[in-house]
Short mmCIF file of C-alpha atoms and ligand atoms in Angstrom, two decimals:
data_model
loop_
_atom_site.label_atom_id
_atom_site.label_comp_id
_atom_site.label_asym_id
_atom_site.label_seq_id
_atom_site.Cartn_x
_atom_site.Cartn_y
_atom_site.Cartn_z
CA MET A 1 81.52 124.64 74.07
CA ILE A 2 83.78 122.03 74.82
CA ASP A 3 86.33 122.81 71.57
CA LEU A 4 88.37 120.05 71.26
CA ARG A 5 89.25 120.86 67.16
CA SER A 6 92.23 122.36 68.01
CA ASP A 7 95.77 123.20 70.08
CA THR A 8 95.65 126.35 67.48
CA VAL A 9 92.13 127.83 69.49
CA THR A 10 94.12 128.33 73.32
CA LYS A 11 93.28 131.66 74.20
CA PRO A 12 96.02 133.76 76.00
CA ILE A 13 95.99 133.91 79.53
CA GLU A 14 95.86 136.80 81.64
CA GLU A 15 100.03 137.47 82.30
CA MET A 16 100.49 136.82 78.40
CA ARG A 17 97.76 139.74 78.11
CA LYS A 18 99.89 141.63 80.14
CA ALA A 19 102.88 141.19 78.78
CA MET A 20 101.39 142.31 75.45
CA TYR A 21 100.52 145.60 76.69
CA GLU A 22 104.33 146.69 78.76
CA ALA A 23 106.13 144.97 75.92
CA GLU A 24 108.93 147.13 74.92
CA VAL A 25 108.55 147.75 71.20
CA GLY A 26 110.68 149.15 67.94
CA ASP A 27 110.74 148.50 64.31
CA ASP A 28 111.90 144.45 63.44
CA VAL A 29 112.70 145.07 60.08
CA TYR A 30 115.66 147.81 61.33
CA GLY A 31 116.10 144.91 63.67
CA GLU A 32 115.13 147.43 66.67
CA ASP A 33 112.50 145.40 68.51
CA PRO A 34 113.98 144.74 71.74
CA THR A 35 111.11 141.95 72.69
CA VAL A 36 111.86 140.29 69.21
CA LEU A 37 115.58 140.33 69.48
CA LYS A 38 114.77 138.37 73.36
CA LEU A 39 112.18 136.06 71.80
CA GLU A 40 114.71 135.06 69.00
CA ALA A 41 117.32 134.81 71.29
CA THR A 42 115.53 132.44 73.87
CA ALA A 43 114.22 130.09 70.98
CA ALA A 44 117.88 129.67 69.45
CA GLU A 45 119.09 129.23 72.60
CA MET A 46 116.30 126.40 73.54
CA LEU A 47 117.09 124.60 70.25
CA GLY A 48 121.16 125.29 70.78
CA LYS A 49 120.98 126.49 67.26
CA GLU A 50 122.96 130.07 66.56
CA ALA A 51 120.08 132.37 65.68
CA ALA A 52 116.17 132.35 65.04
CA LEU A 53 113.69 134.28 63.04
CA PHE A 54 110.17 135.15 64.40
CA VAL A 55 107.78 134.84 61.58
CA THR A 56 103.99 135.22 61.61
CA SER A 57 102.46 131.14 61.78
CA GLY A 58 103.96 127.51 61.56
CA THR A 59 103.29 128.04 57.35
CA GLN A 60 105.01 130.83 57.05
CA GLY A 61 108.17 129.24 59.22
CA ASN A 62 108.16 126.41 56.81
CA GLN A 63 107.56 127.78 53.63
CA VAL A 64 110.91 130.52 54.52
CA ALA A 65 112.75 127.15 55.98
CA VAL A 66 112.21 125.24 52.05
CA LEU A 67 113.03 128.74 50.25
CA THR A 68 115.93 129.42 51.74
CA HIS A 69 117.54 125.76 52.12
CA THR A 70 116.39 125.23 48.22
CA ARG A 71 116.09 126.22 44.21
CA PRO A 72 113.49 126.55 42.00
CA GLY A 73 113.41 122.78 40.43
CA GLU A 74 114.89 120.76 43.22
CA GLU A 75 113.21 117.95 44.96
CA VAL A 76 112.31 117.85 48.51
CA LEU A 77 111.58 114.26 50.17
CA VAL A 78 108.88 114.67 52.36
CA GLU A 79 106.43 111.71 54.56
CA ASP A 80 102.97 111.91 52.55
CA ASN A 81 100.79 112.68 55.34
CA ALA A 82 103.49 115.82 56.26
CA HIS A 83 101.61 119.29 57.33
CA ILE A 84 104.07 120.82 54.95
CA PHE A 85 103.04 118.95 51.88
CA PHE A 86 99.74 117.77 52.55
CA TYR A 87 98.17 121.57 53.99
CA GLU A 88 100.48 124.27 53.44
CA VAL A 89 98.26 125.24 50.03
CA GLY A 90 100.40 123.62 47.48
CA ALA A 91 102.98 126.07 48.75
CA MET A 92 106.22 124.38 48.22
CA ALA A 93 105.62 124.28 44.33
CA ALA A 94 103.99 127.82 44.28
CA LEU A 95 106.42 129.46 45.95
CA ALA A 96 109.76 127.64 45.78
CA GLY A 97 109.14 125.99 42.64
CA VAL A 98 110.63 122.80 44.34
CA GLN A 99 109.39 119.26 43.36
CA THR A 100 108.45 117.75 46.36
CA ARG A 101 108.67 113.49 46.28
CA PRO A 102 105.71 112.51 49.20
CA LEU A 103 106.71 108.97 50.47
CA PRO A 104 104.83 106.78 52.47
CA GLY A 105 105.34 106.36 56.22
CA VAL A 106 104.18 104.27 59.48
CA ARG A 107 103.80 106.55 62.40
CA GLY A 108 104.90 109.86 60.14
CA MET A 109 108.20 107.85 59.71
CA VAL A 110 109.47 107.06 56.15
CA PRO A 111 111.52 104.05 56.51
CA VAL A 112 115.23 104.73 56.02
CA HIS A 113 116.14 102.58 53.49
CA ARG A 114 112.86 103.95 51.46
CA MET A 115 114.80 107.36 51.94
CA GLU A 116 117.59 106.31 50.56
CA GLN A 117 116.47 104.40 47.27
CA ALA A 118 114.70 107.76 47.07
CA ILE A 119 117.56 110.06 46.76
CA ARG A 120 118.71 110.74 43.31
CA GLY A 121 121.36 109.69 42.18
CA GLU A 122 123.83 111.78 39.07
CA ASP A 123 121.80 111.32 36.01
CA ILE A 124 120.81 113.79 33.60
CA HIS A 125 116.67 113.51 33.95
CA PHE A 126 116.95 113.55 37.70
CA PRO A 127 116.49 116.24 39.44
CA PRO A 128 118.82 117.00 42.57
CA THR A 129 117.11 116.23 46.40
CA ARG A 130 118.06 119.45 48.09
CA LEU A 131 116.23 118.22 50.98
CA ILE A 132 114.59 116.05 53.27
CA CYS A 133 111.69 117.25 55.78
CA LEU A 134 110.29 115.76 58.96
CA GLU A 135 107.54 116.83 61.50
CA ASN A 136 107.58 116.28 65.08
CA THR A 137 105.42 115.42 66.77
CA HIS A 138 103.12 114.23 63.54
CA ASN A 139 99.90 115.89 63.15
CA ARG A 140 98.35 113.32 61.01
CA ALA A 141 99.93 110.21 62.33
CA GLY A 142 97.92 110.93 65.66
CA GLY A 143 100.18 113.54 67.68
CA ALA A 144 102.42 110.45 67.48
CA VAL A 145 106.28 111.38 69.01
CA ILE A 146 109.24 110.82 66.24
CA PRO A 147 112.26 109.04 68.39
CA LEU A 148 115.29 110.82 68.61
CA ASP A 149 117.21 107.76 67.07
CA TYR A 150 115.22 107.55 63.78
CA MET A 151 116.23 111.60 63.55
CA GLN A 152 119.33 110.77 64.36
CA GLU A 153 119.65 107.48 61.05
CA VAL A 154 118.16 109.97 58.88
CA ARG A 155 120.59 112.62 59.87
CA HIS A 156 123.32 110.10 58.59
CA LEU A 157 121.64 109.74 55.60
CA ALA A 158 121.37 113.15 54.74
CA ASN A 159 125.22 113.26 55.53
CA ARG A 160 126.23 110.85 53.10
CA TYR A 161 124.13 112.31 50.65
CA GLY A 162 125.02 115.86 51.12
CA VAL A 163 121.17 116.78 51.64
CA SER A 164 119.67 119.46 54.31
CA ILE A 165 116.88 118.44 56.72
CA HIS A 166 114.50 120.89 57.80
CA LEU A 167 111.90 120.04 60.71
CA ASP A 168 108.54 120.90 61.31
CA GLY A 169 108.52 121.02 64.81
CA ALA A 170 105.45 123.09 65.20
CA ARG A 171 104.34 120.49 68.28
CA LEU A 172 107.92 120.17 69.30
CA PHE A 173 107.72 120.44 73.20
CA ASN A 174 104.84 117.78 72.87
CA ALA A 175 107.34 115.79 72.07
CA VAL A 176 110.17 116.50 74.70
CA VAL A 177 107.52 116.30 77.13
CA ALA A 178 106.48 113.28 76.35
CA SER A 179 109.52 111.75 75.49
CA GLY A 180 112.04 113.90 78.16
CA VAL A 181 114.24 113.88 75.20
CA SER A 182 115.36 117.54 75.18
CA ALA A 183 114.67 120.04 72.29
CA LYS A 184 118.75 120.36 71.94
CA GLU A 185 118.96 116.75 70.69
CA TYR A 186 116.10 116.86 68.46
CA ALA A 187 117.30 119.78 67.02
CA SER A 188 121.19 118.67 66.93
CA THR A 189 119.80 116.00 64.21
CA VAL A 190 118.54 118.63 62.07
CA ASP A 191 119.65 121.88 59.97
CA SER A 192 116.51 123.90 60.30
CA VAL A 193 113.22 123.81 62.63
CA GLN A 194 110.25 125.62 62.79
CA ILE A 195 108.27 125.82 66.52
CA CYS A 196 104.91 127.28 67.13
CA LEU A 197 104.10 129.33 70.06
CA SER A 198 100.55 129.77 69.56
CA LYS A 199 99.52 125.46 69.46
CA GLY A 200 99.84 123.98 73.06
CA LEU A 201 102.45 127.04 74.17
CA GLY A 202 98.84 129.61 74.07
CA ALA A 203 100.09 132.27 72.46
CA PRO A 204 97.90 134.31 70.43
CA VAL A 205 100.28 134.35 67.57
CA GLY A 206 103.62 133.44 65.81
CA SER A 207 106.48 130.48 65.27
CA LEU A 208 110.05 130.79 65.17
CA LEU A 209 112.34 129.50 62.40
CA VAL A 210 115.88 128.22 63.75
CA GLY A 211 119.28 127.62 62.56
CA THR A 212 123.45 129.00 61.47
CA LYS A 213 123.26 133.01 61.56
CA ASP A 214 123.91 132.42 57.45
CA PHE A 215 120.56 130.33 56.85
CA ILE A 216 118.90 132.95 59.30
CA LEU A 217 120.06 135.80 57.57
CA ARG A 218 118.42 134.51 54.50
CA ALA A 219 115.66 132.90 55.17
CA ARG A 220 114.89 137.32 56.77
CA LYS A 221 115.16 138.17 53.30
CA TRP A 222 112.79 135.42 52.67
CA ARG A 223 110.53 136.28 55.15
CA LYS A 224 110.45 140.03 53.78
CA ALA A 225 109.83 138.72 50.52
CA LEU A 226 106.24 137.13 52.17
CA GLY A 227 105.06 140.34 53.83
CA GLY A 228 106.17 139.18 57.14
CA GLY A 229 108.88 141.92 57.98
CA MET A 230 106.86 143.09 60.71
CA ARG A 231 106.87 146.50 62.70
CA GLN A 232 106.23 146.72 66.19
CA ALA A 233 106.10 143.08 66.25
CA GLY A 234 106.59 143.05 70.40
CA VAL A 235 103.11 142.99 71.15
CA ILE A 236 102.95 139.40 69.85
CA ALA A 237 106.79 138.32 70.82
CA ALA A 238 105.54 139.19 74.59
CA PRO A 239 103.31 136.29 74.88
CA GLY A 240 105.87 133.73 72.78
CA LEU A 241 108.49 134.45 75.45
CA ILE A 242 106.07 133.22 78.45
CA ALA A 243 104.96 130.44 75.80
CA LEU A 244 108.17 129.29 75.73
CA THR A 245 109.76 129.92 79.37
CA LYS A 246 106.55 128.91 81.44
CA MET A 247 104.02 126.86 79.08
CA VAL A 248 106.40 124.01 78.36
CA ASP A 249 105.94 121.83 80.98
CA ARG A 250 102.15 121.99 81.46
CA LEU A 251 101.65 120.27 77.94
CA ALA A 252 101.73 116.69 79.82
CA GLU A 253 98.24 118.05 81.77
CA ASP A 254 97.14 118.01 77.95
CA HIS A 255 98.51 114.70 77.32
CA ALA A 256 96.94 113.00 80.29
CA ASN A 257 93.87 114.36 79.41
CA ALA A 258 94.18 112.80 75.73
CA LYS A 259 95.05 109.14 77.04
CA LYS A 260 91.79 109.79 79.10
CA LEU A 261 89.25 110.94 76.43
CA ALA A 262 90.81 108.15 73.91
CA SER A 263 90.93 105.38 76.58
CA GLY A 264 86.98 106.06 77.40
CA ILE A 265 86.36 106.23 73.74
CA ALA A 266 88.18 103.11 72.90
CA ASN A 267 85.31 101.13 75.23
CA ILE A 268 82.81 102.61 72.83
CA SER A 269 81.87 99.80 70.57
CA ALA A 270 81.06 102.34 67.75
CA LEU A 271 84.27 103.97 67.83
CA ASP A 272 87.68 102.77 66.43
CA VAL A 273 90.67 103.93 68.56
CA ASN A 274 93.95 102.46 70.06
CA PRO A 275 95.08 104.80 73.51
CA ASP A 276 98.37 103.11 73.35
CA MET A 277 98.95 105.15 69.91
CA VAL A 278 97.90 108.21 71.89
CA ASP A 279 101.66 109.59 72.56
CA THR A 280 100.72 113.31 73.05
CA ASN A 281 97.56 115.90 72.53
CA ILE A 282 95.79 114.11 69.32
CA ILE A 283 93.78 111.61 69.20
CA ILE A 284 92.67 110.32 65.85
CA VAL A 285 89.11 108.54 65.73
CA ASP A 286 87.30 106.18 63.25
CA VAL A 287 83.84 106.39 63.11
CA LYS A 288 83.57 103.60 60.13
CA SER A 289 81.31 101.33 62.36
CA TRP A 290 79.02 104.23 63.16
CA GLU A 291 78.39 105.04 59.66
CA GLU A 292 77.84 101.68 58.67
CA ALA A 293 75.62 101.09 61.76
CA THR A 294 73.44 104.49 61.11
CA GLY A 295 74.19 104.92 56.88
CA ARG A 296 75.10 108.27 57.75
CA LEU A 297 79.27 109.80 57.70
CA ALA A 298 81.21 111.03 59.79
CA ASN A 299 80.34 115.00 59.10
CA ASP A 300 77.21 114.43 60.45
CA PHE A 301 78.87 112.08 64.00
CA LEU A 302 81.07 115.93 64.58
CA LEU A 303 76.98 117.79 63.70
CA ARG A 304 75.88 115.86 66.44
CA LEU A 305 78.69 116.46 68.57
CA LYS A 306 78.50 120.03 67.67
CA GLU A 307 74.75 120.56 68.76
CA LYS A 308 75.47 118.55 72.31
CA GLY A 309 78.65 121.05 72.94
CA VAL A 310 81.47 119.50 71.83
CA LEU A 311 83.30 120.08 68.60
CA ALA A 312 85.99 118.19 66.87
CA THR A 313 87.19 118.11 63.06
CA SER A 314 86.93 115.99 60.12
CA PHE A 315 90.33 114.05 59.23
CA GLY A 316 89.05 112.73 56.17
CA GLY A 317 86.86 109.62 55.31
CA SER A 318 85.62 108.59 58.13
CA LEU A 319 88.43 109.76 60.74
CA ILE A 320 87.61 112.24 63.11
CA ARG A 321 90.11 114.53 65.37
CA PHE A 322 90.24 115.62 68.80
CA VAL A 323 92.96 117.62 70.25
CA THR A 324 93.64 118.72 73.89
CA HIS A 325 94.95 122.01 75.21
CA LEU A 326 95.05 125.09 77.89
CA ASN A 327 91.78 125.44 77.64
CA VAL A 328 89.78 121.96 78.42
CA SER A 329 90.03 120.54 81.68
CA SER A 330 90.08 116.99 82.97
CA VAL A 331 86.13 117.72 84.10
CA GLN A 332 85.32 118.80 80.42
CA ILE A 333 86.99 115.85 79.21
CA ASP A 334 84.88 113.66 81.07
CA GLU A 335 81.94 115.86 80.02
CA ALA A 336 83.52 115.44 76.05
CA LEU A 337 83.77 111.68 77.04
CA GLN A 338 79.43 111.63 77.89
CA VAL A 339 78.77 113.47 74.78
CA VAL A 340 80.79 111.56 72.76
CA GLN A 341 79.46 108.22 74.16
CA GLU A 342 75.71 109.50 73.84
CA VAL A 343 76.49 110.33 70.40
CA ALA A 344 77.54 106.96 69.24
CA GLY A 345 75.02 105.28 70.70
CA GLY A 346 76.18 104.52 74.20
CA ARG A 347 78.75 101.18 74.68
N1 LIG B 1 98.16 122.53 61.95
C1 LIG B 1 96.59 122.93 62.21
C2 LIG B 1 95.92 122.91 61.01
O1 LIG B 1 96.56 123.37 59.82
C3 LIG B 1 95.81 121.31 60.47
C4 LIG B 1 95.90 122.00 62.95
O2 LIG B 1 94.84 122.32 63.64
O3 LIG B 1 96.58 121.33 63.73
N2 LIG B 1 102.90 121.79 61.10
C5 LIG B 1 101.86 121.45 61.92
C6 LIG B 1 102.36 120.16 62.14
C7 LIG B 1 101.05 121.58 62.00
O4 LIG B 1 99.68 120.78 62.43
C8 LIG B 1 100.37 122.78 61.82
C9 LIG B 1 98.91 123.66 61.70
C10 LIG B 1 101.13 123.75 61.23
C11 LIG B 1 102.67 123.36 60.99
C12 LIG B 1 101.25 125.30 60.34
O5 LIG B 1 100.87 126.24 61.97
P1 LIG B 1 100.14 127.34 61.43
O6 LIG B 1 98.84 127.47 61.31
O7 LIG B 1 100.95 128.21 62.40
O8 LIG B 1 100.32 127.99 59.87
#
């Protein structure tokens, strides 16, 4: 199987498994796991922030951030396709008790003047706007890199209105590699960042939430409340250290593979994709013409791919998603393209 469903399917490399075996551990709820402490210090340093917190998943990192930034009844501005709003089980409402204000975006970005219009003024009827959430790279915008100058503009806006910013940086290092902008520069525009170790960086599990010392102290308590206080977590932090220190540069290979696959698919008349829109490792393809020509639905297209050994995911309606990663080689991309061509009925 060539598994292009997500970069979350990556398996830890041998060096990671060895590091897990050899990891020095302690009880992290007592703050005594040296490997976790090292991972947190490394992440904080890489993002130029004071402190970091090792969490179980990207979702937990994002939700702990919202819980820490807000109080129930406050309002959070999000782009309407943001993972934190679209794919996190309504947790912002269920756990933090906040009201989300989804705003339409273009390639993951809400125009700044629209964001400004959405910030609530002083009025007895209004919930206070407390937080803006950004996402870089942006998953549902097809792995789009959010430019630094956009993030800086949002920062200026947030400063003017006394609003905080959380960045869902599940794939921030894909943005770093694609744009050449450092993680520190991106992080300097926001108050907190969540980064995932378990996606393109290939660690088996875990994310980090970074911010000021005080923010992370409060976040640590929310993580505990959510059942995320882990004990000898050094065994899962150890591969995370390898992910951060050795796996970032190779993301360029995934980006090249994604471009290659998208360019190949662009030549297939029944499928619609613009390779120029593929900034990183995510490719969104519209199979609408194939649906119309065959009277079948996108899910049938995915089933046929699967029968021929290629896995991709549904992205809603006639859209499907392919994600390149560590465990898919350039040769396998050629094979996958061949299969896509066969299923789509040639060029
Ligand atoms: N994304 C997954 C699915 O949940 C859709 C994927 O396969 O892409 N932020 C962003 C931008 C993400 O893409 C994801 C995972 C998360 C947060 C959540 O991370 P986890 O899965 O570790 O909770």
